[in-house]
Structure formats: C-alpha cells, structure tokens
Short mmCIF file of C-alpha atoms and ligand atoms in Angstrom, two decimals:
data_model
loop_
_atom_site.label_atom_id
_atom_site.label_comp_id
_atom_site.label_asym_id
_atom_site.label_seq_id
_atom_site.Cartn_x
_atom_site.Cartn_y
_atom_site.Cartn_z
CA MET A 1 0.00 -0.07 -0.10
CA GLU A 2 1.65 3.30 -0.71
CA ALA A 3 0.96 5.99 1.79
CA GLY A 4 2.19 9.75 1.29
CA VAL A 5 1.83 13.20 3.67
CA CYS A 6 -1.55 14.51 3.16
CA ARG A 7 -1.79 18.47 4.04
CA TYR A 8 -4.95 19.18 3.92
CA GLN A 9 -8.62 17.25 3.91
CA PHE A 10 -11.51 18.77 1.88
CA ARG A 11 -15.06 17.44 2.69
CA ILE A 12 -17.36 17.54 -0.21
CA ALA A 13 -20.77 16.46 -0.65
CA LEU A 14 -23.14 15.35 -3.29
CA LEU A 15 -26.09 17.00 -3.56
CA GLY A 16 -28.92 16.50 -5.81
CA ASP A 17 -32.75 15.07 -6.31
CA ALA A 18 -33.21 11.46 -5.93
CA ALA A 19 -32.23 9.10 -8.58
CA VAL A 20 -30.14 11.57 -10.86
CA GLY A 21 -27.29 9.32 -9.95
CA LYS A 22 -25.06 10.73 -7.03
CA THR A 23 -23.69 7.29 -6.00
CA SER A 24 -23.30 6.08 -9.19
CA LEU A 25 -21.15 9.26 -9.87
CA LEU A 26 -19.25 8.68 -6.41
CA ARG A 27 -18.63 4.80 -7.12
CA CYS A 28 -17.71 5.37 -10.31
CA TYR A 29 -15.09 7.65 -8.96
CA MET A 30 -13.90 5.49 -6.35
CA ARG A 31 -13.31 2.99 -8.90
CA GLY A 32 -10.71 4.82 -9.54
CA ALA A 33 -8.99 4.43 -6.49
CA PRO A 34 -6.79 1.03 -5.57
CA GLY A 35 -7.79 -0.73 -2.38
CA ILE A 36 -11.72 -0.79 -1.90
CA PRO A 37 -13.46 -4.24 -2.62
CA GLU A 38 -15.24 -4.02 -5.76
CA PRO A 39 -18.85 -5.24 -4.68
CA GLU A 40 -18.81 -2.13 -2.94
CA LEU A 41 -18.73 -0.04 -5.85
CA GLU A 42 -21.08 -1.54 -8.25
CA LEU A 43 -22.58 1.25 -10.19
CA GLU A 44 -26.09 -0.30 -9.94
CA SER A 45 -27.25 1.09 -6.52
CA ALA A 46 -30.17 1.13 -3.95
CA PRO A 47 -31.54 4.54 -2.87
CA THR A 48 -29.27 6.04 -0.54
CA VAL A 49 -30.25 5.92 3.33
CA GLY A 50 -29.36 9.06 4.92
CA VAL A 51 -25.71 10.01 4.28
CA GLU A 52 -22.55 7.48 3.05
CA PHE A 53 -18.63 8.85 3.35
CA TYR A 54 -15.96 7.52 1.06
CA SER A 55 -12.75 9.01 0.97
CA ARG A 56 -9.76 8.96 -1.61
CA THR A 57 -6.76 10.70 -1.96
CA VAL A 58 -5.38 13.16 -4.54
CA GLN A 59 -2.53 14.74 -5.87
CA LEU A 60 -3.36 18.37 -6.85
CA GLN A 61 -2.41 19.75 -10.63
CA ALA A 62 0.33 22.24 -8.72
CA GLY A 63 0.32 21.34 -4.79
CA PRO A 64 0.14 18.75 -2.24
CA ARG A 65 -1.78 15.67 -1.57
CA VAL A 66 -5.04 16.30 -0.10
CA LYS A 67 -7.10 13.45 1.12
CA LEU A 68 -10.97 14.20 -0.13
CA GLN A 69 -13.90 13.32 2.49
CA LEU A 70 -16.79 12.56 0.10
CA TRP A 71 -20.37 12.50 1.32
CA ASP A 72 -23.16 10.74 -0.53
CA THR A 73 -26.65 12.14 0.60
CA ALA A 74 -29.97 11.09 0.08
CA GLY A 75 -31.64 13.10 -2.61
CA GLN A 76 -35.44 11.82 -1.03
CA GLU A 77 -36.70 14.19 0.89
CA ARG A 78 -37.79 12.11 3.80
CA PHE A 79 -33.94 12.27 4.48
CA ARG A 80 -33.60 15.82 4.70
CA CYS A 81 -33.35 16.50 8.00
CA ILE A 82 -30.73 14.32 8.27
CA THR A 83 -28.54 15.15 4.97
CA ARG A 84 -29.18 19.39 6.02
CA SER A 85 -27.06 18.70 9.15
CA PHE A 86 -24.09 18.07 7.19
CA TYR A 87 -23.68 21.51 4.78
CA ARG A 88 -22.47 23.24 7.58
CA ASN A 89 -18.96 21.50 7.11
CA VAL A 90 -18.44 20.97 3.76
CA VAL A 91 -16.40 23.17 1.41
CA GLY A 92 -16.83 21.82 -1.84
CA VAL A 93 -20.42 20.65 -3.36
CA LEU A 94 -21.29 19.22 -6.72
CA LEU A 95 -24.60 20.03 -7.66
CA VAL A 96 -25.98 17.15 -9.76
CA PHE A 97 -29.27 16.93 -11.79
CA ASP A 98 -30.00 14.28 -14.56
CA VAL A 99 -30.26 15.83 -18.16
CA THR A 100 -33.24 13.97 -18.62
CA ASN A 101 -35.14 14.84 -15.79
CA ARG A 102 -36.33 18.23 -16.24
CA LYS A 103 -37.83 18.91 -12.85
CA SER A 104 -34.25 17.79 -11.04
CA PHE A 105 -32.60 20.87 -12.92
CA GLU A 106 -35.28 23.02 -12.00
CA HIS A 107 -34.35 21.85 -8.41
CA ILE A 108 -30.92 23.12 -8.66
CA ARG A 109 -31.57 26.66 -7.17
CA ASP A 110 -33.14 25.01 -4.28
CA TRP A 111 -30.20 22.72 -3.73
CA HIS A 112 -27.96 25.89 -4.01
CA GLN A 113 -29.60 28.13 -1.87
CA GLU A 114 -30.32 25.84 1.12
CA VAL A 115 -26.54 25.46 1.40
CA MET A 116 -26.37 29.14 1.14
CA ALA A 117 -28.59 29.47 3.73
CA THR A 118 -26.83 27.25 6.41
CA GLN A 119 -23.44 28.66 5.43
CA GLY A 120 -23.53 31.83 4.57
CA PRO A 121 -22.13 32.70 1.28
CA ASP A 122 -19.02 32.63 -0.44
CA LYS A 123 -18.01 29.58 2.09
CA ALA A 124 -18.35 26.58 -0.59
CA ILE A 125 -17.30 26.09 -3.95
CA PHE A 126 -19.82 24.66 -5.91
CA LEU A 127 -19.72 22.73 -9.34
CA LEU A 128 -23.29 22.03 -11.44
CA VAL A 129 -23.03 18.58 -12.83
CA GLY A 130 -25.65 17.60 -15.30
CA HIS A 131 -25.12 13.75 -15.36
CA LYS A 132 -26.36 10.71 -17.36
CA SER A 133 -25.11 12.45 -20.60
CA ASP A 134 -25.11 9.34 -22.59
CA LEU A 135 -29.04 9.25 -22.64
CA GLN A 136 -29.00 11.95 -25.63
CA SER A 137 -32.12 10.99 -27.07
CA ALA A 138 -34.25 11.50 -23.95
CA ARG A 139 -32.46 14.57 -23.24
CA CYS A 140 -34.87 17.66 -21.76
CA VAL A 141 -31.91 20.08 -20.14
CA SER A 142 -29.55 21.84 -23.03
CA THR A 143 -26.10 22.22 -22.09
CA GLN A 144 -26.56 25.22 -23.28
CA GLU A 145 -29.33 26.52 -20.18
CA ALA A 146 -27.28 24.58 -17.70
CA GLU A 147 -24.26 26.53 -18.48
CA GLU A 148 -26.56 29.59 -17.90
CA LEU A 149 -27.54 28.32 -14.38
CA ALA A 150 -24.25 27.64 -13.95
CA ALA A 151 -23.00 31.05 -14.64
CA SER A 152 -25.79 32.72 -12.84
CA LEU A 153 -24.74 31.22 -9.64
CA GLY A 154 -21.32 31.53 -10.17
CA MET A 155 -20.15 27.83 -10.46
CA GLY A 156 -18.50 25.51 -13.54
CA PHE A 157 -20.51 23.32 -15.26
CA MET A 158 -19.36 19.93 -16.48
CA GLU A 159 -21.87 16.91 -17.94
CA THR A 160 -21.04 13.46 -17.01
CA SER A 161 -21.85 9.75 -17.15
CA THR A 162 -21.13 6.60 -15.33
CA LYS A 163 -22.47 4.55 -18.31
CA SER A 164 -19.62 5.66 -20.76
CA ASN A 165 -17.51 6.46 -17.94
CA CYS A 166 -17.53 10.60 -19.44
CA ASN A 167 -15.85 13.11 -16.95
CA VAL A 168 -16.41 11.33 -13.98
CA ASP A 169 -12.82 11.95 -12.60
CA LEU A 170 -12.72 15.24 -14.13
CA ALA A 171 -15.87 16.29 -12.26
CA PHE A 172 -14.14 15.69 -8.87
CA ASP A 173 -10.39 16.74 -9.84
CA THR A 174 -11.74 20.12 -11.42
CA LEU A 175 -13.62 20.85 -8.08
CA ALA A 176 -10.39 19.89 -5.50
CA ASN A 177 -8.44 21.83 -8.05
CA THR A 178 -10.73 24.99 -7.55
CA ILE A 179 -11.05 24.28 -3.53
CA GLN A 180 -6.70 24.21 -3.33
CA GLN A 181 -6.88 27.30 -5.64
CA ALA A 182 -9.50 28.97 -3.45
CA LEU A 183 -7.37 28.58 -0.47
CA TRP A 184 -3.98 29.69 -2.11
CA GLN A 185 -6.00 33.02 -2.70
CA GLY A 186 -7.16 33.09 0.78
CA ALA A 187 -11.00 33.23 -0.59
CA ILE A 188 -11.10 30.32 1.74
CA LYS A 189 -9.48 30.04 5.34
CA LEU A 190 -9.42 27.56 7.53
CA GLU A 191 -11.34 28.25 10.91
CA GLU A 192 -11.35 26.12 14.02
CA ASP A 193 -15.04 25.05 14.06
CA TRP A 194 -15.34 24.34 10.93
CA GLY A 195 -14.84 21.20 9.13
CA GLY A 196 -14.70 22.03 5.68
CA VAL A 197 -10.82 22.30 5.49
CA ARG A 198 -8.54 20.47 7.77
CA LEU A 199 -5.13 20.87 8.13
CA ILE A 200 -3.33 17.02 8.78
CA GLN A 201 -0.12 18.11 9.75
CA ASN A 202 2.91 15.61 9.09
CA THR A 203 0.53 12.78 9.19
CA GLN A 204 0.52 9.69 6.84
CA VAL A 205 -2.38 8.98 5.31
CA SER A 206 -3.09 5.97 3.31
CA ARG A 207 -4.32 6.18 -0.27
CA GLN A 208 -6.33 3.36 0.70
CA PRO A 209 -9.97 4.53 0.37
CA SER A 210 -12.46 3.71 2.95
CA ARG A 211 -16.13 3.92 3.41
CA MET A 212 -18.87 3.95 6.21
CA GLN A 213 -22.40 4.59 6.66
CA HIS A 214 -24.58 7.26 8.82
CA PRO A 215 -25.80 5.19 11.50
CA GLY A 216 -28.81 6.84 12.49
CA PRO A 217 -32.03 6.35 11.00
CA CYS A 218 -34.04 9.49 10.11
CA ARG A 219 -36.60 10.42 12.58
CA CYS A 220 -38.15 13.26 10.52
N1 LIG B 1 -27.84 6.12 -18.54
C1 LIG B 1 -27.35 6.15 -17.05
N2 LIG B 1 -28.02 5.90 -15.95
C2 LIG B 1 -27.43 6.03 -14.56
C3 LIG B 1 -26.15 7.10 -15.22
N3 LIG B 1 -25.74 6.81 -13.52
C4 LIG B 1 -26.98 6.67 -12.57
N4 LIG B 1 -28.04 5.80 -13.44
C5 LIG B 1 -29.12 5.02 -12.87
O1 LIG B 1 -29.74 5.82 -12.43
C6 LIG B 1 -30.58 5.54 -11.52
C7 LIG B 1 -30.21 6.16 -9.89
O2 LIG B 1 -28.80 6.45 -9.40
P1 LIG B 1 -27.94 6.55 -8.11
O3 LIG B 1 -26.63 6.99 -8.08
O4 LIG B 1 -28.98 5.40 -7.10
O5 LIG B 1 -29.33 7.78 -7.87
P2 LIG B 1 -28.59 8.65 -6.42
O6 LIG B 1 -29.28 10.29 -6.88
O7 LIG B 1 -27.86 8.39 -5.40
O8 LIG B 1 -30.12 8.31 -5.70
P3 LIG B 1 -30.34 8.93 -4.31
O9 LIG B 1 -29.46 8.01 -3.46
O10 LIG B 1 -32.12 8.02 -4.07
O11 LIG B 1 -30.64 10.06 -3.85
C8 LIG B 1 -30.14 4.01 -11.15
O12 LIG B 1 -30.65 3.06 -11.84
C9 LIG B 1 -28.40 4.06 -11.92
O13 LIG B 1 -27.81 2.99 -12.43
C10 LIG B 1 -25.53 7.41 -16.05
O14 LIG B 1 -24.45 8.01 -16.24
N5 LIG B 1 -26.40 7.05 -17.14
#
C-alpha cells in the first residue's frame, strides 16, 4: 500500500434530487482508487439512506496531496433532516441533476439556496453537474441552459456519465483543484470550528479509500 503526506482534508458533498445518479457518480470515481472491494462499488445502487462517506486521496495539479472526504447524500425528501445537518461542514459541493429529468434541473437553485442559507455566502465552492449525458435522445435540459444557470450562480458546469465513463474523474478533480486555488488565494480560510477544510500536518495518510455509513435512521 502506498502512503503519502497529506496537507489538507477537503469535505465534499454530492447533492441533488433522488435518482439523478449521485451514488453511481461517486462509486465510479472510487473505482479509480486502489484498495476498495469491487462489490462495494457496483454502479447499480439502491437509494441512499441518509448519508454515506467515502474517502480518497488525490494529488492536485500544482500542490500537495489532499484527502477528499466525500459525502453521498440521499436525494429523497424524507432524509432531508439528516442531510441538512451536514451542509455546514462542507467546502465543496457537486450539485447534480439528471439531463433527462427537467424537474431535477429546476430544483438546483433550491439545493444551492439550502447550502447558502446554512453556511452563509462564499464559503463553499460549487460545481454544477449534468449527469447521464449518455442518454442523448431522452435529454430535456440543453447544455446551453445548464451553462447559463451555472454562470448565474457563479459556478462551473460539466456533463458526466457513469455509463460511458465520461468526465467522472474530471468533475471531482476540477472541484478539488478549485478549492485548493481558493485556499491559496485566501478566499477560503481554515477555521477552528469548521470541518470543510482541515489541516493534517505531518501525518502519513493511507491512499486506501474507505467507506462508512451514517448510523442513525431518519426521525423526520
Ligand atoms: N443512463 C445512465 N443511468 C445512470 C447513470 N448514472 C446512474 N444511472 C442510473 O440512475 C439510477 C439512480 O442512480 P443512483 O446513483 O442510485 O442515484 P442517486 O442520486 O444516488 O439516488 P438517491 O440515493 O435516491 O438520492 C440507477 O438506476 C443508475 O443505474 C448514467 O450515467 N447514465
């Protein structure tokens, strides 16, 4: 097993409506990391219950190795009280919609607003993700309108597919690199009582990915 020194840990959440493909996207990304059992990462997934955590270490373009703590949240409304409690402590958010599901696109502003209301402005870095781009004939959200929405919310946009393995690594890497840049530029700061970015000084961190599930059932 390889090991390396990580300077930072970034907490990143995937948010979006139910069944847009958040779990599939995350599992596809984790397949690129060595050491996690394949059955854990099958692309066919059941609806997420509450929140699941994954962890992967990456080498950023120009800088240190960072540990990404990746939170896969349930899109179903009945789990919202659990997922909401995690918004405050994230530095990065992949806002995911399904390009074949118009409603999931229309709800993106609500997801964005929920995080902003919890955190205050300019704390988290967002990336808008139009998922299931392999389903071109069933598409009902155009690339142009998604780009316009992303621009109006001040974030980047990318289209992904796990079925055709399109842009999956790129989406996570882009978000991680943008967070790193924001840290260097001072737009994001380390804060004692905030878990979005943590300094892990002089610690040997395993490259092996890990996964655990939120233990508590929703009591909404
Ligand atoms: N065609 C296509 N289908 C996909 C893709 N990604 C996921 N799916 C399918 O979409 C369905 C929902 O995927 P999930 O990953 O469970 O969605 P989710 O957003 O995690 O759902 P919740 O956990 O309920 O919030 C599954 O049947 C997947 O196989 C993709 O890139 N292309």
